[in-house]
XYZ file of C-alpha atoms in Angstrom:
649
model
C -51.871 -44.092 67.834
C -47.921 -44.235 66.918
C -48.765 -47.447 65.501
C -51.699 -46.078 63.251
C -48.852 -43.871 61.895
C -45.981 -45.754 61.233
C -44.755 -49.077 59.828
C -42.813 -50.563 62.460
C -39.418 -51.199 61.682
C -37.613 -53.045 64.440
C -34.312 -52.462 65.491
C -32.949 -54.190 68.661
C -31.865 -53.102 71.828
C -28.236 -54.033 72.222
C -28.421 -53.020 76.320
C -30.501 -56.069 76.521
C -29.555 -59.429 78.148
C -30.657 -61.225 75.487
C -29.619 -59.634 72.993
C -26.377 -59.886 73.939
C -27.143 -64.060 74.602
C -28.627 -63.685 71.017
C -24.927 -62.544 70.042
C -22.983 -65.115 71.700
C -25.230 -68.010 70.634
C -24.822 -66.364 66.794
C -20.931 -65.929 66.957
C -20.867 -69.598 68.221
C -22.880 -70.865 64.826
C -21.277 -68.692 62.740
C -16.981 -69.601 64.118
C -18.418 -73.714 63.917
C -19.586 -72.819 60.113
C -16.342 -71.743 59.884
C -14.710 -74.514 61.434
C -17.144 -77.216 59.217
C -16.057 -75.554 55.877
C -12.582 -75.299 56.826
C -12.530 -79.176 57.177
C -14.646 -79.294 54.038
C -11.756 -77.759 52.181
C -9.355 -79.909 53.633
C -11.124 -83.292 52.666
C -11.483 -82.021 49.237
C -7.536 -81.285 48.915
C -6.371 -84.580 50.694
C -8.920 -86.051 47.807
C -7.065 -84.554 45.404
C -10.147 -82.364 44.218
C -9.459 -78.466 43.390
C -10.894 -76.194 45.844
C -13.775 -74.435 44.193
C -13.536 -70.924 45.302
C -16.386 -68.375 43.986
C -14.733 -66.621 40.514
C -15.130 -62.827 40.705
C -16.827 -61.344 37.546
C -14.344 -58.558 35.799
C -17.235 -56.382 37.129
C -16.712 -57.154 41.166
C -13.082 -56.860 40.336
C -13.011 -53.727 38.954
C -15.547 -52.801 42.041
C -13.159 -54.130 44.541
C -9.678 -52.162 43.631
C -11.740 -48.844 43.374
C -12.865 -49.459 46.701
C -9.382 -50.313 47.651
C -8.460 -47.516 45.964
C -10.887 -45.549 48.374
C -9.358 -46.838 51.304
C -5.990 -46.445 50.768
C -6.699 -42.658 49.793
C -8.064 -42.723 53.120
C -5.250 -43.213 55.188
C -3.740 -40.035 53.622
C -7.010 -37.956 55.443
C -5.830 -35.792 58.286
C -7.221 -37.133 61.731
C -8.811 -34.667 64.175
C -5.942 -34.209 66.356
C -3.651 -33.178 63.723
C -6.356 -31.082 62.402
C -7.492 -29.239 65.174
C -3.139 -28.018 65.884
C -3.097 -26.714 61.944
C -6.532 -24.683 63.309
C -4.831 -23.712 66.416
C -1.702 -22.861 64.304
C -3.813 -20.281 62.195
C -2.709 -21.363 58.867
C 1.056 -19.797 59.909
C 2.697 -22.982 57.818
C 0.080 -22.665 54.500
C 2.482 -20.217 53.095
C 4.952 -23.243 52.569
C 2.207 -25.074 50.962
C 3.235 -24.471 47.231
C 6.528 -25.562 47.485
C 5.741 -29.010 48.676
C 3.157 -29.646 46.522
C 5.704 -28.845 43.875
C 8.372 -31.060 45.261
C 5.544 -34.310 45.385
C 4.327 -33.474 41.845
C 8.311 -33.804 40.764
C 8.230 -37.168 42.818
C 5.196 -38.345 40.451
C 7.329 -36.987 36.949
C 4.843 -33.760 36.894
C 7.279 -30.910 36.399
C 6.178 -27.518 36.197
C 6.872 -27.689 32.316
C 4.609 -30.851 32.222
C 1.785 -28.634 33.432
C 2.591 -25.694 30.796
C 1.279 -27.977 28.445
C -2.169 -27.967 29.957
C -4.125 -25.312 28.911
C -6.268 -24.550 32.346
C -9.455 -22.082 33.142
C -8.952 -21.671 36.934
C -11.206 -20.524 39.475
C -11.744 -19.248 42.774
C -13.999 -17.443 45.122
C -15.858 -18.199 48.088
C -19.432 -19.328 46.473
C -20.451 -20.375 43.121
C -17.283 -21.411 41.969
C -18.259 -25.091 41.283
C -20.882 -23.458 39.066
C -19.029 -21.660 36.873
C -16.522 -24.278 36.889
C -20.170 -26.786 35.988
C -21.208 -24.035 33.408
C -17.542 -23.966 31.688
C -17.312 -27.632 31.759
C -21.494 -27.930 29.774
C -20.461 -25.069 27.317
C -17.474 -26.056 26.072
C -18.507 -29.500 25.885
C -21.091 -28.112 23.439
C -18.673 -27.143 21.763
C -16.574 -30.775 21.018
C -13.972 -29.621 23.471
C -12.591 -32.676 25.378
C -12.819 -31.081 28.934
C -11.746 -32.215 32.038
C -12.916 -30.913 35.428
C -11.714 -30.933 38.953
C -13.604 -30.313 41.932
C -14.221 -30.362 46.030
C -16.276 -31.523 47.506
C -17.829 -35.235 45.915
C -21.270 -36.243 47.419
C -21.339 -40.041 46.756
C -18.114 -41.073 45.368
C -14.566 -39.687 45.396
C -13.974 -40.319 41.280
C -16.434 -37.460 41.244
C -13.729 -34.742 41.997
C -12.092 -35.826 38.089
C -14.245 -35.679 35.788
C -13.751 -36.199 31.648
C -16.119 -35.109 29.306
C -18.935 -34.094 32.058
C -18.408 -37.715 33.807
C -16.593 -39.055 36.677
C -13.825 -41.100 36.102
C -14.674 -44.670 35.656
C -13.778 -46.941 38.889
C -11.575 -49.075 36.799
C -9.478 -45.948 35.012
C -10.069 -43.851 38.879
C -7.916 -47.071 40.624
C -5.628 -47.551 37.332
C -4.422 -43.458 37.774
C -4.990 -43.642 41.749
C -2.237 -46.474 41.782
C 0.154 -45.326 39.706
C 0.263 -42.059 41.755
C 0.637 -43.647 44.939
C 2.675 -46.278 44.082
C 5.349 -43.647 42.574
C 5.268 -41.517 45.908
C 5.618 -45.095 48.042
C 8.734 -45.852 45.841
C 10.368 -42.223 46.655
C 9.555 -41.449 49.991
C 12.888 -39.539 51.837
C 14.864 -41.392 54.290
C 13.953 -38.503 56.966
C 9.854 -39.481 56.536
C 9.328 -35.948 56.203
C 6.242 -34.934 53.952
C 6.646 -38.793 52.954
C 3.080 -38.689 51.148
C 0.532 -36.246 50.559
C -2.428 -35.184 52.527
C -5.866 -36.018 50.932
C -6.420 -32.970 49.070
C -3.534 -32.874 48.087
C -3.061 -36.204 46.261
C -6.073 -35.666 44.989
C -4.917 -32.252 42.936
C -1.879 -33.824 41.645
C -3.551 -36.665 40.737
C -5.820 -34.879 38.708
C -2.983 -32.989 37.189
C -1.920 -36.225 36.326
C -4.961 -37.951 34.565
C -5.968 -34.583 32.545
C -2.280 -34.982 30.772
C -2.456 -38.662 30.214
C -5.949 -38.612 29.219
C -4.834 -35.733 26.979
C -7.922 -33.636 27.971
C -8.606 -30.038 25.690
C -9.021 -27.862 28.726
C -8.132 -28.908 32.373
C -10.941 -26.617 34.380
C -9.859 -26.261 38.460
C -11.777 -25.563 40.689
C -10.141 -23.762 43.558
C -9.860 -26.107 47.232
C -9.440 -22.950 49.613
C -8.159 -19.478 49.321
C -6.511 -19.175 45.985
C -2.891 -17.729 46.904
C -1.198 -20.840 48.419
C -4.069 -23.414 47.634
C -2.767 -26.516 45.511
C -4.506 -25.973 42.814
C -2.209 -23.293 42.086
C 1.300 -24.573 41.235
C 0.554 -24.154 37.574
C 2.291 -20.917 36.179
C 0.432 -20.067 32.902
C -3.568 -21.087 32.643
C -5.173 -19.566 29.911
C -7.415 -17.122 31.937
C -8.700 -17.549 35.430
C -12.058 -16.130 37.307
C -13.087 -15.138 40.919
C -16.596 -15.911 41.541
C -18.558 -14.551 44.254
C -16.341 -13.660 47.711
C -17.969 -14.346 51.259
C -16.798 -14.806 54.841
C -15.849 -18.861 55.014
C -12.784 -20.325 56.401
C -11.788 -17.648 58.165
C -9.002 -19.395 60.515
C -7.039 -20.092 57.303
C -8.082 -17.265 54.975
C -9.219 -13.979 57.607
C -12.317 -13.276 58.653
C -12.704 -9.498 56.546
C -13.830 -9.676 53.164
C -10.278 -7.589 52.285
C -8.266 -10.564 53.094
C -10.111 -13.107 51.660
C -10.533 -11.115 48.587
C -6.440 -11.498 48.476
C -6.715 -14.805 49.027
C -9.264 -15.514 45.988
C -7.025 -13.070 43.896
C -3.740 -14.735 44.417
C -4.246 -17.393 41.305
C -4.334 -14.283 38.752
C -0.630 -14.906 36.716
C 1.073 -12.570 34.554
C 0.371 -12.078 31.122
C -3.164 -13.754 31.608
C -6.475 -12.572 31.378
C -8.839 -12.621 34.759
C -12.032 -12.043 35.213
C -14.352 -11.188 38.322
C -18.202 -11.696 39.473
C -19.262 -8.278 40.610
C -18.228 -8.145 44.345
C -18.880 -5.565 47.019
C -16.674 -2.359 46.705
C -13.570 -3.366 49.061
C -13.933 -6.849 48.004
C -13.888 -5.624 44.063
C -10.917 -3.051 44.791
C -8.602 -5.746 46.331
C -8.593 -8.154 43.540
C -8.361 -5.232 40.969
C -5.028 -3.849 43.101
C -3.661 -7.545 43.625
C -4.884 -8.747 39.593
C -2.497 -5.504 38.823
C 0.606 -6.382 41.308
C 0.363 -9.480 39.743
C 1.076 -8.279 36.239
C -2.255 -9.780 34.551
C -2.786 -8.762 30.598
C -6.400 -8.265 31.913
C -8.745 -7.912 34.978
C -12.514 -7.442 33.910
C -15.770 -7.102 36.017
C -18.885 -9.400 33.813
C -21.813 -7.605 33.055
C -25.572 -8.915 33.754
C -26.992 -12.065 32.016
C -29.792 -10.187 30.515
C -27.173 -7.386 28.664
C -25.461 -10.950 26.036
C -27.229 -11.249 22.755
C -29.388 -14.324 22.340
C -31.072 -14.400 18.782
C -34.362 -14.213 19.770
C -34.257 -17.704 22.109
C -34.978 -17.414 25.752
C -31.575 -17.576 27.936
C -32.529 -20.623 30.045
C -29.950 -21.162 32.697
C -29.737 -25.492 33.528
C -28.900 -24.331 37.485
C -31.739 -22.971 39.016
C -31.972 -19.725 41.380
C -31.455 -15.986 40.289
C -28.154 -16.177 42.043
C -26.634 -18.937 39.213
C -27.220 -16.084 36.536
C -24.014 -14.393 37.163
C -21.732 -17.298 37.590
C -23.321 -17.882 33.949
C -21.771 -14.241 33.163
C -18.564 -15.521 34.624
C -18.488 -18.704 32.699
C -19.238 -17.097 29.405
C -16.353 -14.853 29.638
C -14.177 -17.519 30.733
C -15.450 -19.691 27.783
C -14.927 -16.874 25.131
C -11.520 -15.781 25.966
C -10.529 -19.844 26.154
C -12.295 -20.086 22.828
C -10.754 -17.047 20.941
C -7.022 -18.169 22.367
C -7.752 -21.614 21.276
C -9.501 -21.305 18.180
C -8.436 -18.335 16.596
C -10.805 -18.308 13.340
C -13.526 -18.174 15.803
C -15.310 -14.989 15.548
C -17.893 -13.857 18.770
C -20.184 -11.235 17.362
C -20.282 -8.025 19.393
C -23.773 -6.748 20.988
C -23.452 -3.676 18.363
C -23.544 -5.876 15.660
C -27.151 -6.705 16.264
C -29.278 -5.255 14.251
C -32.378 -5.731 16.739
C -30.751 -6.643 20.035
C -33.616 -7.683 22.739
C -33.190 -8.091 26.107
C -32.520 -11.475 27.268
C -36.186 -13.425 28.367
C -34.349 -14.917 31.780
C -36.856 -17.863 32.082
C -35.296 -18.944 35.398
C -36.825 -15.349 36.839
C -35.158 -11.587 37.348
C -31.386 -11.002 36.799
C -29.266 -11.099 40.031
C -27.690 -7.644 41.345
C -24.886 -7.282 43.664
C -23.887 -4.402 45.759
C -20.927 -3.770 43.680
C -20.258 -0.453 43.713
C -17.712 2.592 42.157
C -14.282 0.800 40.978
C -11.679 1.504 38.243
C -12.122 -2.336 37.051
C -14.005 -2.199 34.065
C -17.129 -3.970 32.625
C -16.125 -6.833 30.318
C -18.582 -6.585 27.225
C -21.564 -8.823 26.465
C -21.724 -10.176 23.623
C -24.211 -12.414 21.125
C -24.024 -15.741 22.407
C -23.240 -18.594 19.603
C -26.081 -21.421 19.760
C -23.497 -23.993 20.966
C -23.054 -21.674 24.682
C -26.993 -21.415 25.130
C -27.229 -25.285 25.121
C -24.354 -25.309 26.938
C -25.994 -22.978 29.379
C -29.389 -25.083 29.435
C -28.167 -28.395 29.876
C -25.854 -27.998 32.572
C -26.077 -29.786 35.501
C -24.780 -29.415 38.870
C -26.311 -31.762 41.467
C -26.577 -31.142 45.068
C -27.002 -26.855 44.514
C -30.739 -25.604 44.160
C -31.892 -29.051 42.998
C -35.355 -30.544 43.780
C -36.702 -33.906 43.257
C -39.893 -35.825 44.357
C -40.763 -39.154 45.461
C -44.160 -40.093 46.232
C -45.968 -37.284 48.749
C -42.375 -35.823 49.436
C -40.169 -33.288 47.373
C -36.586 -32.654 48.605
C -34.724 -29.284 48.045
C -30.917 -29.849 48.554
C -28.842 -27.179 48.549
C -25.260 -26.734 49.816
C -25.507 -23.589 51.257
C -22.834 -23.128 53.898
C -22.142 -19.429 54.405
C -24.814 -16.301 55.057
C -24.871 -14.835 51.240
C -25.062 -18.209 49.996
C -28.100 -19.517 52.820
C -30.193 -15.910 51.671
C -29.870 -17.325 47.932
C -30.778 -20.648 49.201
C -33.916 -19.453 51.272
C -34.873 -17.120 48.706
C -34.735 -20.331 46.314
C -36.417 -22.448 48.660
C -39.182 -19.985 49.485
C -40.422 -19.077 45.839
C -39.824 -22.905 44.796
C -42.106 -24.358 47.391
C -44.458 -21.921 47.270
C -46.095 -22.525 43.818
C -45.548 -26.095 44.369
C -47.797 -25.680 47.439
C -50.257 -23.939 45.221
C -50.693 -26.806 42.814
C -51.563 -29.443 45.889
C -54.629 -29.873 47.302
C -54.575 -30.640 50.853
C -52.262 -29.596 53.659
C -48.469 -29.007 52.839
C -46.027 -29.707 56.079
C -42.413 -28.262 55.885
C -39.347 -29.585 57.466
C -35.740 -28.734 57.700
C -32.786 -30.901 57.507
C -29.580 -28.978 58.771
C -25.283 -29.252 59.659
C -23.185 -27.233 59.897
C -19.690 -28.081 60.461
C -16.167 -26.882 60.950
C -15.378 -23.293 61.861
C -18.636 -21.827 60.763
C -21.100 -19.667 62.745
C -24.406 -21.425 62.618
C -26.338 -18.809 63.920
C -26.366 -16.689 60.704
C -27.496 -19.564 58.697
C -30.402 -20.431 61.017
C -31.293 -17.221 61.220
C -31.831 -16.729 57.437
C -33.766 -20.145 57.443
C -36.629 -18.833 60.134
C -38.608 -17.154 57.825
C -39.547 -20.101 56.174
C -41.637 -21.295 58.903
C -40.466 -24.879 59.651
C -43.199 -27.276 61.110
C -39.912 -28.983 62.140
C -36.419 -29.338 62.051
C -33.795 -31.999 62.585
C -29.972 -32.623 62.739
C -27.796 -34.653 62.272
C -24.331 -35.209 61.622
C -22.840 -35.767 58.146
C -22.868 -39.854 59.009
C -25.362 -41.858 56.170
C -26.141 -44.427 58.843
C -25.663 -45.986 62.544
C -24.852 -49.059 60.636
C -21.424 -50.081 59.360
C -22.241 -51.546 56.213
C -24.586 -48.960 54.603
C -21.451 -46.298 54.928
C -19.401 -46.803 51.890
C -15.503 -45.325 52.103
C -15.833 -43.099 49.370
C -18.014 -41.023 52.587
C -15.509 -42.076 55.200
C -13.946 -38.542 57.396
C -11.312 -39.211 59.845
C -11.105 -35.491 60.439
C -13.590 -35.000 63.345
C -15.224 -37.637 65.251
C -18.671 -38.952 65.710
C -19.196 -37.568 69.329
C -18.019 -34.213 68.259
C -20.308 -33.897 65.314
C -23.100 -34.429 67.945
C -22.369 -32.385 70.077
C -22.125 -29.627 67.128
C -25.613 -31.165 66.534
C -26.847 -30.039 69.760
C -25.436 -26.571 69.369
C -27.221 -26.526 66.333
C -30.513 -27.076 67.617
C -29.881 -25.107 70.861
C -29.305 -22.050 68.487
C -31.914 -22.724 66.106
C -34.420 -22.706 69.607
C -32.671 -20.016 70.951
C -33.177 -17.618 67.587
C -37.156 -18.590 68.074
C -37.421 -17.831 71.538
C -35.750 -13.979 70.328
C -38.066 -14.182 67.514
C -41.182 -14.688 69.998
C -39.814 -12.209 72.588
C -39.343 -9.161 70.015
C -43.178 -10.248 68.812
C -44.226 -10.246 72.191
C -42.728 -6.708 72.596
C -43.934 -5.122 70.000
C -47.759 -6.622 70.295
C -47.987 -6.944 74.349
C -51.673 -5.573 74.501
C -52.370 -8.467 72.002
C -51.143 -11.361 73.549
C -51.313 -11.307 77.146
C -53.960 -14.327 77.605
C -51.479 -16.239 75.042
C -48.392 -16.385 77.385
C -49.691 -18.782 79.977
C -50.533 -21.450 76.944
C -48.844 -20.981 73.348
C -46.043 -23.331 72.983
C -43.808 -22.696 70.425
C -40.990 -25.259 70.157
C -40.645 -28.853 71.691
C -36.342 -29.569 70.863
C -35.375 -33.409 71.832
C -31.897 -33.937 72.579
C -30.246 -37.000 71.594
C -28.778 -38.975 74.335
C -25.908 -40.479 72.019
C -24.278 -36.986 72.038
C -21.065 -37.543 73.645
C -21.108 -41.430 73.570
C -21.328 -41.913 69.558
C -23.565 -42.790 67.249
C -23.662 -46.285 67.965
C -24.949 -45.821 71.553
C -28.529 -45.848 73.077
C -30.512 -44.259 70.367
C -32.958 -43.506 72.773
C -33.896 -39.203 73.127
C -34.316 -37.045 75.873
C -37.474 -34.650 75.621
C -38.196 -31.809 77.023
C -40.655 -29.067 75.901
C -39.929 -25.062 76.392
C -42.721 -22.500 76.421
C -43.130 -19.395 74.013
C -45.175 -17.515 72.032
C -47.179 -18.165 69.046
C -46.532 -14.923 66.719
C -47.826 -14.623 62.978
C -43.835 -15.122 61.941
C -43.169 -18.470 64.176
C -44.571 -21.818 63.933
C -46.537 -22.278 67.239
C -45.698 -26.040 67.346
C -42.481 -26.570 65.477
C -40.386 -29.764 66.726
C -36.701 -29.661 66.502
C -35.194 -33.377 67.347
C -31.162 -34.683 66.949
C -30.950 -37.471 65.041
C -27.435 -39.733 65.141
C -27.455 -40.088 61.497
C -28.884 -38.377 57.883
C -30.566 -41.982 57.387
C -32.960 -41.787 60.886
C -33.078 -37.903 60.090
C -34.898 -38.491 56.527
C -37.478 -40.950 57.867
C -38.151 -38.450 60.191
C -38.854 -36.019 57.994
C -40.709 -37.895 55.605
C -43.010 -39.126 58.162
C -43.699 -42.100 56.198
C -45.035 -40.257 52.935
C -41.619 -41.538 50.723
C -42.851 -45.235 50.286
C -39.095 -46.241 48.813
C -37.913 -45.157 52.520
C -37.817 -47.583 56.114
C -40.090 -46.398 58.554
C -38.655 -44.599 61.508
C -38.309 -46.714 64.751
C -40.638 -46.439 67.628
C -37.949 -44.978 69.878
C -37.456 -42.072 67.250
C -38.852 -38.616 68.635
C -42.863 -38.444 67.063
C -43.130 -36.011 63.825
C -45.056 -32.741 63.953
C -48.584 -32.949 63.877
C -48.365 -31.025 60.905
C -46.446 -33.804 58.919
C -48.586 -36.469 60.231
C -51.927 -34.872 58.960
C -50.287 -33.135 55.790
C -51.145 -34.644 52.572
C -47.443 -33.543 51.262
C -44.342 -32.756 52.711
C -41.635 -29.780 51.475
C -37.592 -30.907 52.783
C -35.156 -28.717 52.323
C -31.541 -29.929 53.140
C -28.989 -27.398 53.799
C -25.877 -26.145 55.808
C -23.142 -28.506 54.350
C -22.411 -29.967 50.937
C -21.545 -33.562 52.353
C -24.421 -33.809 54.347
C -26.129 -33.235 51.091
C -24.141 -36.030 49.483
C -25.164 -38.180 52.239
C -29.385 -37.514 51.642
C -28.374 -38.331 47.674
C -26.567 -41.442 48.537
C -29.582 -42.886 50.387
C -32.240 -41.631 48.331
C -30.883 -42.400 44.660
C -27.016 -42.046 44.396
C -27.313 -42.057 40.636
C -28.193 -38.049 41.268
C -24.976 -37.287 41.607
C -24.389 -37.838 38.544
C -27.214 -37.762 36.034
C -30.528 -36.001 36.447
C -33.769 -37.600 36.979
């Protein structure tokens, strides 16, 4: 029957005897092939004949240093001991953050007057700040502005954190700036090896402080790593104006874990004399970074108004980022692009709303506006105004990959989303649900769904999970944020040295353990409230069958082989009666899974792999979404076209 269903893709058993012979008996041909050309090359040079060794093409060159490039910027990553002290430490060092940064940016000839020169939209927040960031980046690139645009975290390659016009930085200019960074902070390392070179993130900043001046950029748009107050993005002392997008409970061992002191956090990259401007926020939130944009002496702290209350000439406002919750990081970015416009360009003109002579509301094709729970505050409403035809392209054609993006392939669509915190998972769902739905409604024939999920770090899972049941999974797998088992299909632009592989299972586990756990409440509070209903139904309704991965706390290179074993619950009208949760060691074996065959550009899952839900074997299409961490988003775009990191479809 398994063989009916899948394409067998063999993989061997390394535990085998003779697999291992198999090994020996290889390593023997392959050190005497060695040997034999090695003895080759010396007849040829006692002959007198040149040795003819293969001539890289400028291309593989060019490929090679970036990926040197790569590695080396890997040894700067912080390993999982260190790590795990700074958590244990609470962030009570980050306050002397600044100043270092400062002191390696003078060891690389960026002074602080250096970086006056570049004029800089900055941004912070907890969620959606890569969008507006995206949206900034698309409209004033409609507008012949030379931008350039940094931002955490890539999904395929690292050059994606500096981009230039809307692209990464080419490999061979990414290694020519990468080098001449490092090799200046080699050459002036102190005698005491204190803070000799930069952490990742951290090079990474300065260098794109560095190739945004040299490559003489218009604007230099940065996004915010973590925090705002003391994060490295923030050694610059004058941008032009700066934003706060929307604030949420995330990194809470660094930043606090009340909305209050994140909020200070977020607001600490307001400057004086500048303009800032805010997403609305919920009241304390909203009231801290008014207080804190005041203390700080800004020319200007505004709230933005709704998407639907700008002008838009009788064209529909269609917003290139889809989901309701993208509308007011559009807001954001608009204001952001204005005031950067009208300090820049100063014949430029933006007509006011009143203008108008027959103002319309705005016909949001993307669906409804987006409404916060902001509340009562003394910040005032920054005014809409008639948007110019160069920031409604700007506004369409952005792109943003990996964040409410959907793509098909054969009898499969993915939905990736980033989502990592419990305001940004709601969007996501909310995205998700209405998304699938009327795709559903154009298919005829059964429609499975399945759920890909991480989460990592610090990060309460539960929340996140919870949000996600109402979707009704047919099943759900997870894996760590590891492309695949195999060495050479990992690339070193993907490479983490800050956790390991046998913790990132074990976080796997706990994320299925809560996932089952939040269904068994689920079926319990059904059972409660409908216990004249269902008491034949308790003796026989399974709900959930979780398989636990064996290679949990040996790696992901050991015995793929899974543990079963199947818990009991009850069917309700809210709960899948059959959905499958599995572990898979890697996003590679978790995809196959989940596509259950129906993605013919995809391998076919191995026999040992845990079987698919009935409903994905019988359906005649099948809905992924792929959530709970941005890079194990990058990882599903790597294998399934890495080119959509980049461009769209």
């Amino acid at each position: 029957m398994l063989r009916s269903v899948f394409r067998t893709r063999s993989l061997p058993n390394v535990n085998h005897p003779r697999y291992s012979l198999f090994l020996c008996i290889g390593s023997v041909f392959h050190l005497q092939n060695i040997i034999n050309m090695r003895d080759l090359q010396t007849i040829r040079l006692m002959n007198g004949i040149p040795s003819r060794a293969p001539q890289s093409t400028s291309a593989e060159k060019v490929v090679k240093s970036y990926e040197e490039a790569v590695r080396q910027l890997n040894t700067l990553q912080t390993n999982a001991a260190v790590l795990e002290r700074i958590r244990l430490e609470q962030g009570r060092r980050v306050k002397n953050n600044l100043p270092t940064v400062i002191e390696f940016a003078k060891r690389i000839g960026l002074t602080l007057d250096k970086l006056d020169k570049l004029s800089i939209i900055h941004v912070s927040g907890t969620k959606g700040k890569g969008s507006v960031c995206a949206f900034c980046e698309s409209i004033l690139k409609a507008n012949g502005v030379k931008t350039g645009f940094y931002t955490s975290p890539h999904l395929v390659e690292v050059r994606e954190r500096i981009r230039i016009n809307g692209k990464p930085l080419p490999k061979d200019l990414f290694t020519h700036h990468f080098f001449t960074v490092f090799n200046r902070l080699e050459a002036s390392k102190p005698d005491d090896g204190v803070d000799a070179m930069p952490g990742y993130f951290r090079f990474l900043t300065l260098m794109a402080y560095h190739v945004f001046l040299e490559e003489k950029v218009d604007v230099a748009i940065m996004e915010v790593g973590i925090g705002g107050t003391y994060d490295c993005t923030n050694i610059h002392r004058c941008p032009t104006v700066v934003g706060i997008s929307s604030l949420g409970i995330d990194h809470t061992s660094l930043l606090g874990d009340t909305i209050k002191e994140i909020a200070w956090q977020k607001a600490g990259i307001c400057k004086p004399d500048r303009p800032a401007f805010s997403v609305q926020q919920p009241e304390d939130g909203l009231e801290v970074i008014h207080e804190t944009a005041k203390e700080r002496k800004v020319s200007l702290i505004q709230r933005c108004p709704s998407l639907s209350s700008y002008g838009f000439k009788d064209q529909p406002i269609e917003v290139g980022l889809a989901g309701v919750h993208q509308h007011i990081n559009a807001s954001l970015a608009l204001q952001l692009c204005k005031t950067w416009m009208e300090e820049k360009h100063k014949d430029i003109i933006f007509e006011s709303i009143s203008d108008e002579p027959s103002l319309k509301k705005a016909k949001l094709t993307n669906g409804d506006e987006a409404h916060d729970a902001s509340v009562s505050c003394d910040m005032a409403m920054a005014q809409p105004f008639v948007l110019p035809d160069s920031f409604i392209k700007g506004l369409k054609n952005c792109y943003w990959p990996g964040r409410n993006q959907t793509f098909s392939r054969d009898r499969v669509t993915y939905y990736v989303d980033g989502a990592h915190t419990p305001r940004s998972m709601k969007a996501c769902q909310k995205w998700f649900e209405e998304s699938a739905q009327l795709e559903a409604a154009k298919i005829d024939g059964p429609v499975a769904r399945i759920l890909i999920f991480n989460s990592t770090g610090d990060r309460d899972e539960s929340p996140l999970l919870e949000v996600l049941m109402a979707s009704n999974f047919d099943g759900a797998v997870f894996c760590p944020n590891i492309a695949s088992v195999y060495a050479a299909q990992n690339s070193a632009d993907q490479t983490n040295y800050n956790t390991t592989s046998s913790k990132q299972m074990m976080r796997c586990e706990r994320n299925l353990a809560t996932f089952d756990k939040i269904l068994k409440e689920s079926t319990s509070q059904a059972a409660a409230d409908k216990v004249t209903e269902t008491d034949n139904e308790l003796s026989h309704s399974s709900m959930s069958t979780p398989v636990y991965s064996s290679t949990a706390h040996t790696g992901v290179a050991a015995s793929r082989t899974q543990l079963a074993h199947q818990t009991s619950s009850l069917h309700t009208s809210t709960v899948k009666p059959d959905t499958k949760l599995v572990v898979m060691c890697c996003i590679q074996d978790a995809i196959q899974w989940a596509a259950c065959c129906k993605d013919l550009q995809l391998g076919s899952p191995s026999l040992e792999d845990p079987i698919p839900p009935d409903a994905s074997r019988a359906a005649k299409h099948i809905q992924v979404l792929v959530c709970g961490s941005l890079h194990l988003v990058g990882g599903v775009i790597k294998i399934l076209d890495p080119n959509l990191a980049v461009t769209k479809l």
